[in-house]
Short mmCIF file of C-alpha atoms in Angstrom, two decimals:
data_model
loop_
_atom_site.label_atom_id
_atom_site.label_comp_id
_atom_site.label_asym_id
_atom_site.label_seq_id
_atom_site.Cartn_x
_atom_site.Cartn_y
_atom_site.Cartn_z
CA UNK B 156 49.94 58.72 109.51
CA UNK B 157 51.96 59.78 109.65
CA UNK B 158 53.08 57.30 112.47
CA UNK B 159 53.82 56.88 115.49
CA UNK B 160 52.48 56.19 118.87
CA UNK B 161 55.54 54.15 119.48
CA UNK B 162 54.45 54.10 123.08
CA UNK B 163 57.59 56.00 124.03
CA UNK B 164 57.92 59.22 125.83
CA UNK B 165 60.05 62.33 125.74
CA UNK B 166 62.65 60.99 128.09
CA UNK B 167 63.31 57.34 128.85
CA UNK B 168 60.06 57.24 130.76
CA UNK B 169 59.07 54.35 132.97
CA UNK B 170 56.31 54.18 135.50
CA UNK B 171 58.66 55.27 138.26
CA UNK B 172 58.82 58.76 136.73
CA UNK B 173 55.13 59.31 137.43
CA UNK B 174 54.45 61.57 140.38
CA UNK B 175 51.42 61.84 142.57
CA UNK B 176 49.84 65.25 143.07
CA UNK B 177 46.65 65.03 145.08
CA UNK B 178 45.76 68.61 144.30
CA UNK B 179 46.99 69.15 140.72
CA UNK B 180 44.58 71.69 139.19
CA UNK B 181 42.49 70.68 136.19
CA UNK B 182 44.11 73.45 134.15
CA UNK B 183 47.31 75.46 134.37
CA UNK B 184 48.28 78.80 132.79
CA UNK B 185 50.99 78.57 130.14
CA UNK B 186 52.84 81.33 128.36
CA UNK B 187 54.02 80.22 124.93
CA UNK B 188 57.41 81.23 123.47
CA UNK B 189 55.66 83.58 121.01
CA UNK B 190 54.06 85.46 123.89
CA UNK B 191 50.58 83.97 123.64
CA UNK B 192 49.00 82.83 126.90
CA UNK B 193 46.33 80.20 127.49
CA UNK B 194 44.89 77.75 130.01
CA UNK B 195 46.06 74.17 129.45
CA UNK B 196 43.64 71.44 130.59
CA UNK B 197 45.42 68.74 132.59
CA UNK B 198 42.62 66.34 133.50
CA UNK B 199 41.17 63.33 131.77
CA UNK B 200 38.23 64.26 129.53
CA UNK B 201 35.21 62.12 130.43
CA UNK B 202 31.52 62.93 130.00
CA UNK B 203 32.38 66.37 128.57
CA UNK B 204 34.31 67.35 131.70
CA UNK B 205 37.94 67.44 132.71
CA UNK B 206 38.40 65.25 135.76
CA UNK B 207 41.36 64.01 137.83
CA UNK B 208 42.43 60.41 137.45
CA UNK B 209 41.12 58.15 140.17
CA UNK B 210 44.58 57.52 141.59
CA UNK B 211 45.58 61.18 141.20
CA UNK B 212 48.79 60.20 139.43
CA UNK B 213 50.39 62.57 136.94
CA UNK B 214 53.26 62.59 134.48
CA UNK B 215 55.39 65.41 133.16
CA UNK B 216 55.30 66.80 129.64
CA UNK B 217 58.63 68.01 128.25
CA UNK B 218 59.43 70.67 125.67
CA UNK B 219 61.76 68.86 123.23
CA UNK B 220 63.32 72.13 122.06
CA UNK B 221 64.55 73.07 125.53
CA UNK B 222 64.29 69.78 127.47
CA UNK B 223 62.38 71.70 130.15
CA UNK B 224 59.13 70.69 131.78
CA UNK B 225 55.98 72.30 130.36
CA UNK B 226 53.50 70.95 132.91
CA UNK B 227 52.07 67.78 134.38
CA UNK B 228 48.87 66.08 133.25
CA UNK B 229 46.79 63.44 134.98
CA UNK B 230 47.73 59.87 134.17
CA UNK B 231 44.92 57.37 133.72
CA UNK B 232 44.88 53.73 134.72
CA UNK B 233 42.60 50.79 134.11
CA UNK B 234 39.87 52.12 136.40
CA UNK B 235 39.81 55.40 134.47
CA UNK B 236 39.43 53.48 131.21
CA UNK B 237 36.53 51.62 132.79
CA UNK B 238 34.85 54.91 133.72
CA UNK B 239 35.36 56.30 130.22
CA UNK B 240 34.04 53.15 128.56
CA UNK B 241 30.95 53.25 130.75
CA UNK B 242 30.35 56.87 129.80
CA UNK B 243 30.79 56.06 126.11
CA UNK B 244 28.52 53.00 126.39
CA UNK B 245 25.79 55.02 128.07
CA UNK B 246 26.02 57.72 125.40
CA UNK B 247 25.75 55.13 122.65
CA UNK B 248 22.87 53.20 124.20
CA UNK B 249 20.76 56.24 125.09
CA UNK B 250 20.63 57.25 121.43
CA UNK B 251 21.67 60.85 122.04
CA UNK B 252 24.21 60.52 119.25
CA UNK B 253 23.90 57.23 117.37
CA UNK B 254 20.24 57.60 116.39
CA UNK B 255 19.90 61.33 115.76
CA UNK B 256 19.61 62.82 112.29
CA UNK B 257 23.06 62.34 110.69
CA UNK B 258 22.86 65.88 109.38
CA UNK B 259 22.97 67.11 113.00
CA UNK B 260 26.11 65.07 113.64
CA UNK B 261 27.62 66.78 110.63
CA UNK B 262 26.65 70.19 111.95
CA UNK B 263 28.39 69.42 115.25
CA UNK B 264 31.60 68.41 113.50
CA UNK B 265 31.48 71.54 111.39
CA UNK B 266 31.00 73.65 114.53
CA UNK B 267 33.96 71.87 116.12
CA UNK B 268 36.09 72.83 113.11
CA UNK B 269 34.92 76.44 113.37
CA UNK B 270 35.87 76.63 117.04
CA UNK B 271 39.36 75.30 116.31
CA UNK B 272 39.71 77.71 113.39
CA UNK B 273 38.94 80.71 115.61
CA UNK B 274 41.72 79.61 117.96
CA UNK B 275 44.12 78.18 115.39
CA UNK B 276 47.22 80.21 116.26
CA UNK B 277 47.12 79.08 119.89
CA UNK B 278 46.37 75.50 118.79
CA UNK B 279 49.32 75.51 116.37
CA UNK B 280 51.57 77.02 119.03
CA UNK B 281 50.63 74.30 121.53
CA UNK B 282 51.42 71.67 118.93
CA UNK B 283 54.80 73.23 118.24
CA UNK B 284 55.63 73.60 121.94
CA UNK B 285 54.67 70.05 122.83
CA UNK B 286 55.93 68.17 119.77
CA UNK B 287 58.92 70.29 118.75
CA UNK B 288 57.81 70.73 115.13
CA UNK B 289 58.24 74.09 113.45
CA UNK B 290 55.40 76.58 113.79
CA UNK B 291 54.97 76.63 110.01
CA UNK B 292 54.54 72.84 109.99
CA UNK B 293 52.16 73.08 112.96
CA UNK B 294 50.00 75.68 111.21
CA UNK B 295 49.76 73.35 108.23
CA UNK B 296 48.63 70.53 110.52
CA UNK B 297 45.92 72.67 112.09
CA UNK B 298 44.59 73.67 108.68
CA UNK B 299 44.45 70.01 107.67
CA UNK B 300 42.52 69.30 110.89
CA UNK B 301 39.98 72.02 110.08
CA UNK B 302 39.64 70.87 106.48
CA UNK B 303 39.16 67.24 107.41
CA UNK B 304 36.54 67.90 110.07
CA UNK B 305 34.57 70.04 107.62
CA UNK B 306 34.95 67.52 104.81
CA UNK B 307 33.73 64.66 106.99
CA UNK B 308 30.87 66.80 108.30
CA UNK B 309 29.70 67.17 104.71
CA UNK B 310 29.19 63.43 104.21
CA UNK B 311 27.33 62.77 107.45
CA UNK B 312 23.96 62.35 105.72
CA UNK B 313 25.32 60.42 102.75
CA UNK B 314 25.94 57.11 104.50
CA UNK B 315 23.33 54.96 102.79
CA UNK B 316 22.25 51.36 102.52
CA UNK B 317 20.69 49.84 99.44
CA UNK B 318 17.58 48.09 98.18
CA UNK B 319 18.04 44.55 96.90
CA UNK B 320 15.71 43.04 94.31
CA UNK B 321 14.99 39.34 94.91
CA UNK B 322 11.56 39.21 93.32
CA UNK B 323 8.16 40.68 94.07
CA UNK B 324 7.49 38.55 97.15
CA UNK B 325 10.21 40.15 99.26
CA UNK B 326 11.38 43.56 100.36
CA UNK B 327 15.13 43.56 101.03
CA UNK B 328 17.40 46.35 102.16
CA UNK B 329 20.69 46.98 103.96
CA UNK B 330 21.55 49.45 106.68
CA UNK B 331 25.02 50.68 107.62
CA UNK B 332 25.06 51.08 111.38
CA UNK B 333 27.66 52.28 113.94
CA UNK B 334 29.65 49.72 115.88
CA UNK B 335 29.33 51.20 119.37
CA UNK B 336 32.25 52.24 121.58
CA UNK B 337 35.50 52.64 119.63
CA UNK B 338 38.96 52.73 121.19
CA UNK B 339 41.52 54.96 119.53
CA UNK B 340 45.25 55.19 120.19
CA UNK B 341 47.06 58.09 118.53
CA UNK B 342 50.75 58.97 118.02
CA UNK B 343 53.17 61.70 119.04
CA UNK B 344 54.37 62.86 115.65
CA UNK B 345 51.05 64.42 114.52
CA UNK B 346 49.10 64.62 117.80
CA UNK B 347 46.30 66.92 116.63
CA UNK B 348 46.00 65.70 113.06
CA UNK B 349 45.67 62.10 114.23
CA UNK B 350 43.10 63.23 116.80
CA UNK B 351 41.04 64.56 113.88
CA UNK B 352 41.68 61.62 111.56
CA UNK B 353 40.42 59.29 114.26
CA UNK B 354 37.44 61.10 115.77
CA UNK B 355 35.88 62.46 112.56
CA UNK B 356 34.92 59.13 110.93
CA UNK B 357 34.03 57.58 114.28
CA UNK B 358 31.69 60.37 115.36
CA UNK B 359 30.10 61.14 112.00
CA UNK B 360 28.97 57.51 111.74
CA UNK B 361 27.34 57.59 115.19
CA UNK B 362 29.92 55.82 117.31
CA UNK B 363 31.31 56.92 120.66
CA UNK B 364 35.01 57.07 121.50
CA UNK B 365 37.56 56.41 124.22
CA UNK B 366 40.94 57.76 123.13
CA UNK B 367 44.47 57.44 124.45
CA UNK B 368 46.80 60.25 123.41
CA UNK B 369 50.54 59.70 123.19
CA UNK B 370 52.13 60.21 126.59
CA UNK B 371 54.78 62.41 125.01
CA UNK B 372 52.32 64.85 123.40
CA UNK B 373 48.95 65.04 125.16
CA UNK B 374 48.47 68.81 125.26
CA UNK B 375 46.86 69.80 121.95
CA UNK B 376 44.25 67.03 122.03
CA UNK B 377 43.27 67.97 125.58
CA UNK B 378 43.06 71.64 124.62
CA UNK B 379 40.77 71.20 121.61
CA UNK B 380 38.61 68.68 123.46
CA UNK B 381 37.20 71.55 125.50
CA UNK B 382 35.38 72.50 122.28
CA UNK B 383 33.49 69.18 122.18
CA UNK B 384 30.54 70.30 124.37
CA UNK B 385 30.58 73.77 122.78
CA UNK B 386 30.08 72.08 119.40
CA UNK B 387 26.91 70.38 120.66
CA UNK B 388 28.34 66.89 121.05
CA UNK B 389 26.60 65.15 124.01
CA UNK B 390 28.37 63.94 127.17
CA UNK B 391 30.12 60.60 126.87
CA UNK B 392 30.37 60.64 123.09
CA UNK B 393 34.07 61.51 123.13
CA UNK B 394 36.47 60.77 126.00
CA UNK B 395 40.24 60.99 126.54
CA UNK B 396 42.24 58.96 129.03
CA UNK B 397 45.83 60.20 128.98
CA UNK B 398 48.36 57.61 129.98
CA UNK B 399 50.85 54.94 129.02
CA UNK B 400 50.48 52.27 126.38
CA UNK B 401 51.14 49.28 128.58
CA UNK B 402 48.32 50.33 130.90
CA UNK B 403 45.76 52.52 129.14
CA UNK B 404 46.46 51.23 125.63
CA UNK B 405 46.23 47.63 126.79
CA UNK B 406 43.01 48.27 128.71
CA UNK B 407 41.41 49.83 125.65
CA UNK B 408 42.58 47.05 123.35
CA UNK B 409 41.24 44.23 125.50
CA UNK B 410 38.07 45.80 126.94
CA UNK B 411 35.06 43.59 126.07
CA UNK B 412 32.70 46.57 125.58
CA UNK B 413 34.93 48.28 123.03
CA UNK B 414 33.91 47.09 119.57
CA UNK B 415 36.72 48.52 117.48
CA UNK B 416 40.31 49.69 117.94
CA UNK B 417 42.06 52.18 115.67
CA UNK B 418 45.79 52.59 116.11
CA UNK B 419 48.49 54.66 114.46
CA UNK B 420 52.00 53.64 115.45
CA UNK B 421 54.83 51.20 114.92
CA UNK B 422 54.32 47.91 113.13
CA UNK B 423 55.56 45.99 116.18
CA UNK B 424 52.99 47.61 118.46
CA UNK B 425 50.30 47.26 115.78
CA UNK B 426 50.86 43.51 115.63
CA UNK B 427 50.53 43.31 119.41
CA UNK B 428 47.28 45.29 119.31
CA UNK B 429 45.93 43.12 116.49
CA UNK B 430 46.57 39.98 118.51
CA UNK B 431 45.15 41.42 121.74
CA UNK B 432 42.01 42.71 120.03
CA UNK B 433 41.37 39.27 118.57
CA UNK B 434 40.51 37.92 122.02
CA UNK B 435 37.26 39.91 121.89
CA UNK B 436 36.90 39.89 118.06
CA UNK B 437 37.13 43.65 117.70
CA UNK B 438 37.21 45.38 114.37
CA UNK B 439 40.72 46.80 113.89
CA UNK B 440 42.32 49.44 111.70
CA UNK B 441 46.06 50.01 111.82
CA UNK B 442 48.16 52.77 110.23
CA UNK B 443 51.71 51.58 110.77
CA UNK B 444 55.28 52.10 109.67
CA UNK B 445 56.82 52.83 106.30
CA UNK B 446 60.04 53.04 104.32
CA UNK B 447 58.72 54.81 101.27
CA UNK B 448 60.51 55.10 97.91
CA UNK B 449 60.70 58.48 96.14
CA UNK B 450 61.64 57.98 92.47
CA UNK B 451 63.14 60.64 90.19
CA UNK B 452 63.29 59.96 86.45
CA UNK B 453 65.70 61.76 84.17
CA UNK B 454 62.93 63.74 82.46
CA UNK B 455 61.56 65.19 85.72
CA UNK B 456 61.52 68.88 86.55
CA UNK B 457 64.59 68.61 88.77
CA UNK B 458 63.98 71.84 90.69
CA UNK B 459 60.53 70.63 91.71
CA UNK B 460 61.83 67.13 92.39
CA UNK B 461 64.45 68.45 94.81
CA UNK B 462 61.83 70.48 96.66
CA UNK B 463 59.56 67.44 96.91
CA UNK B 464 62.44 65.33 98.19
CA UNK B 465 63.07 67.94 100.91
CA UNK B 466 59.39 67.96 101.85
CA UNK B 467 59.28 64.19 101.65
CA UNK B 468 62.01 63.60 104.22
CA UNK B 469 62.57 66.75 106.31
CA UNK B 470 58.96 67.82 106.83
CA UNK B 471 57.97 67.33 110.49
CA UNK B 472 61.64 66.63 111.33
CA UNK B 473 61.41 63.39 109.37
CA UNK B 474 59.01 61.94 111.95
CA UNK B 475 56.50 60.89 109.29
CA UNK B 476 55.45 57.31 108.67
CA UNK B 477 55.18 57.90 104.92
CA UNK B 478 58.43 59.89 104.64
CA UNK B 479 60.23 59.46 101.34
CA UNK B 480 63.26 58.02 103.06
CA UNK B 481 64.53 56.00 100.05
CA UNK B 482 65.28 58.22 97.06
CA UNK B 483 65.96 56.54 93.71
CA UNK B 484 67.50 58.72 90.97
CA UNK B 485 67.91 57.72 87.33
CA UNK B 486 71.56 57.44 86.28
CA UNK B 487 71.28 60.16 83.63
CA UNK B 488 70.77 62.85 86.30
CA UNK B 489 72.19 61.13 89.38
CA UNK B 490 75.41 63.15 89.75
CA UNK B 491 73.65 66.46 89.16
CA UNK B 492 70.76 65.71 91.46
CA UNK B 493 72.75 64.38 94.38
CA UNK B 494 74.68 67.64 94.51
CA UNK B 495 71.46 69.68 94.35
CA UNK B 496 69.88 67.57 97.09
CA UNK B 497 72.97 68.04 99.27
CA UNK B 498 72.89 71.80 98.79
CA UNK B 499 69.18 71.96 99.53
CA UNK B 500 69.56 69.86 102.70
CA UNK B 501 72.34 72.09 103.99
CA UNK B 502 70.07 75.10 103.47
CA UNK B 503 67.21 73.65 105.52
CA UNK B 504 66.68 75.92 108.52
CA UNK B 505 66.86 73.80 111.69
CA UNK B 506 66.27 75.15 115.17
CA UNK B 507 63.81 77.07 117.33
CA UNK B 508 60.33 75.90 116.25
CA UNK B 509 58.90 79.36 116.93
CA UNK B 510 61.28 81.07 114.53
CA UNK B 511 59.18 81.80 111.44
CA UNK B 512 62.05 80.77 109.17
CA UNK B 513 62.54 77.35 110.76
CA UNK B 514 61.46 74.38 108.65
CA UNK B 515 62.83 71.51 110.74
CA UNK B 516 62.28 71.71 114.47
CA UNK B 517 63.32 69.33 117.23
CA UNK B 518 62.91 65.58 117.32
CA UNK B 519 60.13 64.77 119.75
CA UNK B 520 62.11 62.80 122.31
CA UNK B 521 65.55 61.95 123.61
CA UNK B 522 64.84 58.36 122.68
CA UNK B 523 64.11 59.30 119.08
CA UNK B 524 67.22 61.48 118.89
CA UNK B 525 69.35 58.62 120.18
CA UNK B 526 67.80 56.19 117.70
CA UNK B 527 68.50 58.49 114.74
CA UNK B 528 72.14 59.00 115.70
CA UNK B 529 72.57 55.25 116.20
CA UNK B 530 71.33 54.67 112.64
CA UNK B 531 73.85 57.23 111.36
CA UNK B 532 76.60 55.15 112.96
CA UNK B 533 75.10 51.98 111.48
CA UNK B 534 75.12 53.54 108.01
CA UNK B 535 78.78 54.50 108.31
CA UNK B 536 79.76 51.01 109.52
CA UNK B 537 77.81 49.43 106.67
CA UNK B 538 79.95 51.37 104.20
CA UNK B 539 77.50 54.02 103.01
CA UNK B 540 78.84 57.48 102.19
CA UNK B 541 77.67 60.25 104.52
CA UNK B 542 77.03 63.12 102.10
CA UNK B 543 75.97 65.64 104.73
CA UNK B 544 74.53 65.93 108.24
CA UNK B 545 74.46 63.04 110.66
CA UNK B 546 75.10 64.93 113.87
CA UNK B 547 73.28 66.57 116.73
CA UNK B 548 73.00 70.35 116.74
CA UNK B 549 73.89 71.91 120.09
CA UNK B 550 73.65 70.36 123.52
CA UNK B 551 70.14 71.45 124.47
CA UNK B 552 67.07 70.34 122.62
CA UNK B 553 66.74 67.33 120.36
CA UNK B 554 67.98 68.77 117.05
CA UNK B 555 69.61 66.80 114.22
CA UNK B 556 71.17 68.04 110.99
CA UNK B 557 69.38 66.90 107.81
CA UNK B 558 71.24 63.76 106.79
CA UNK B 559 71.95 62.15 103.40
CA UNK B 560 73.61 58.81 102.64
CA UNK B 561 74.72 57.75 99.15
CA UNK B 562 76.54 54.66 97.81
CA UNK B 563 74.06 52.45 99.62
CA UNK B 564 73.19 48.81 98.98
CA UNK B 565 69.63 47.60 99.11
CA UNK B 566 70.43 45.16 101.92
CA UNK B 567 71.75 47.87 104.27
CA UNK B 568 69.82 48.47 107.48
CA UNK B 569 69.54 52.20 106.74
CA UNK B 570 67.74 51.25 103.51
CA UNK B 571 65.56 48.50 104.98
CA UNK B 572 64.60 49.76 108.44
CA UNK B 573 62.42 52.72 109.40
CA UNK B 574 64.59 55.37 111.06
CA UNK B 575 61.80 57.89 111.62
CA UNK B 576 63.95 60.96 111.38
CA UNK B 577 65.61 63.37 108.92
CA UNK B 578 67.75 60.69 107.24
CA UNK B 579 67.50 59.78 103.55
CA UNK B 580 69.35 57.27 101.36
CA UNK B 581 69.97 57.93 97.65
CA UNK B 582 70.33 55.10 95.13
CA UNK B 583 70.94 55.02 91.39
CA UNK B 584 68.83 53.16 88.81
CA UNK B 585 68.73 52.80 85.04
CA UNK B 586 65.43 51.23 83.98
CA UNK B 587 61.79 51.18 85.09
CA UNK B 588 61.94 47.46 85.85
CA UNK B 589 65.03 47.98 88.00
CA UNK B 590 63.58 50.79 90.10
CA UNK B 591 60.19 49.11 90.54
CA UNK B 592 61.95 46.01 91.87
CA UNK B 593 64.02 48.08 94.32
CA UNK B 594 61.06 50.21 95.41
CA UNK B 595 58.93 47.14 96.15
CA UNK B 596 61.71 45.30 97.98
CA UNK B 597 60.38 46.26 101.42
CA UNK B 598 58.16 44.79 104.10
CA UNK B 599 56.28 48.10 104.10
CA UNK B 600 53.91 49.63 101.57
CA UNK B 601 52.61 52.92 102.88
CA UNK B 602 53.49 55.50 100.22
CA UNK B 603 55.66 56.25 97.21
CA UNK B 604 56.63 59.20 95.02
CA UNK B 605 57.20 59.45 91.28
CA UNK B 606 58.77 62.45 89.53
CA UNK B 607 58.54 62.55 85.73
CA UNK B 608 57.18 64.71 82.93
CA UNK B 609 55.86 61.62 81.11
CA UNK B 610 52.31 60.77 82.19
CA UNK B 611 52.61 57.29 80.68
CA UNK B 612 55.63 56.55 82.85
CA UNK B 613 53.90 57.99 85.90
CA UNK B 614 50.75 55.89 85.53
CA UNK B 615 52.52 52.66 84.59
CA UNK B 616 54.94 52.90 87.50
CA UNK B 617 52.19 53.91 89.96
CA UNK B 618 50.25 50.80 88.94
CA UNK B 619 53.23 48.58 89.71
CA UNK B 620 54.22 50.06 93.08
CA UNK B 621 53.04 48.22 96.18
CA UNK B 622 51.93 51.26 98.17
CA UNK B 623 48.66 52.56 99.53
CA UNK B 624 49.38 56.13 98.37
CA UNK B 625 51.37 57.18 95.31
CA UNK B 626 52.21 60.87 94.82
CA UNK B 627 53.16 62.05 91.34
CA UNK B 628 55.28 65.23 91.07
CA UNK B 629 54.45 66.04 94.70
CA UNK B 630 54.99 64.47 98.14
CA UNK B 631 53.37 64.48 101.59
CA UNK B 632 50.45 66.15 99.84
CA UNK B 633 47.26 65.21 101.71
CA UNK B 634 43.64 65.93 100.86
CA UNK B 635 40.62 64.92 102.99
CA UNK B 636 38.90 63.27 100.01
CA UNK B 637 41.88 61.03 99.15
CA UNK B 638 42.27 57.85 101.24
CA UNK B 639 45.51 57.19 103.09
CA UNK B 640 46.74 53.85 104.39
CA UNK B 641 49.17 51.04 103.74
CA UNK B 642 49.81 47.69 102.13
CA UNK B 643 51.61 44.80 103.83
CA UNK B 644 53.33 45.70 107.13
CA UNK B 645 52.12 49.30 106.82
CA UNK B 646 48.69 48.44 108.11
CA UNK B 647 45.00 47.68 107.59
CA UNK B 648 42.20 50.05 106.62
CA UNK B 649 42.25 53.65 105.48
CA UNK B 650 42.19 57.15 106.91
CA UNK B 651 40.22 59.99 105.29
CA UNK B 652 37.63 59.91 102.46
CA UNK B 653 34.57 57.66 102.40
CA UNK B 654 36.95 54.70 102.81
CA UNK B 655 37.66 55.69 106.41
CA UNK B 656 33.98 55.42 107.31
CA UNK B 657 33.90 51.72 106.45
CA UNK B 658 36.05 50.98 109.47
CA UNK B 659 33.37 52.38 111.79
CA UNK B 660 30.28 50.80 110.24
CA UNK B 661 28.68 47.38 110.11
CA UNK B 662 26.10 46.21 107.58
CA UNK B 663 22.70 44.83 108.54
CA UNK B 664 20.61 43.01 105.95
CA UNK B 665 16.81 43.07 106.30
CA UNK B 666 14.57 40.68 104.34
CA UNK B 667 10.79 40.90 104.66
CA UNK B 668 8.34 38.47 103.04
CA UNK B 669 5.35 40.20 101.49
CA UNK B 670 1.91 38.60 101.52
CA UNK B 671 -1.05 39.24 99.21
#
């Protein structure tokens, strides 16, 4: 989703920043800012155990709110990917997971959700520490993780084939079978939620997994992975190789024994993965970038619309692939609404993620902070009006004021290009045809919002928008039974719901001739 494993790290990482610790422990004690204490796994997770990388290299993990080091974790290389793929292949071939009663797979996923739920405050705190998002946003993510694992567990035994009638002389049927070893590459903006969105459909359908977490935010996925064996999932079924995209991501994408790659991240990286995976004809699903329109009609409940605009762009510090970063307001309420949006943005609490009143925490990296501020300068030079925000807060931590631009043209870069931060543009429209044309004038097609009290308007406009998800009188409102994914440059395939399972299954047709 909520994108992006942009294969960047907290600082301007390159491979020279990696250190070698021959005796780095496989877990380290960490005291969280809210006083909670826990043991953070630091190893790769292979065959249900945390292990050091073969070359014993590590990389640092930075707290984006303080710019201080949290810890180091082991950094995998190609040989570690090979070990993980072998473990996953063995687990798939021995039938300990792929051929068992699907109901048992569902029970394991449900148990995994229960284990996370019992520890959810620590899990949310790790996510907030590592990513920089507010604790209230992190708690929401963890609840979505629990809900999705339980929802997917409930459909484990409902993956059916069909009988095909071709006359009395034949018995025909189809089976939907797992693919085998699946590679998964997840992003830094929703580290734990994307962990769940990826592993749940892969595991419930009987596949095994080798995953690369984002190098900027590996901690929460490593922590919850300790629950995998406790949930009854056999060794080798799920594996994590922490590391960098150019090494671990590339090794996963091109490995001949990996049958499918799932990636959430930037469109540019997604295209590269799509091309690389083609060399071994892998199945591919991609959840990529977005520049989503959020449309407000004059008859909308304006109070609710303003709140949904705030959620649409400032939730998760704006680091959301489906963020409603282009707001279109009908001319009859434009002047009123732009003032209300400005006031609401200036009242957004930005700062310490562990402050219970904070809504917008830190940006996840120095690189992302720099990119956002560069786009603010671009918007000013293009002639847009800076209504509010557009500056860094303080000198420590990657904090940005919620930012609004008005008086924009549709050809401006701040309107066309994904900024991936708390920056929104506001445009005026008069008619349905006008706003539909503007909303669809994008290479992306991930999501859209419509705010109106007229159900006829809502349905007709939703039908005309080129977006994989359309929210009506709400925004960034996810449910495990509703599919999520994009049109056009926003990707291929879907997350969540029964639709997500199709990316991890292949269909076998069986035709038997019957004799008298």
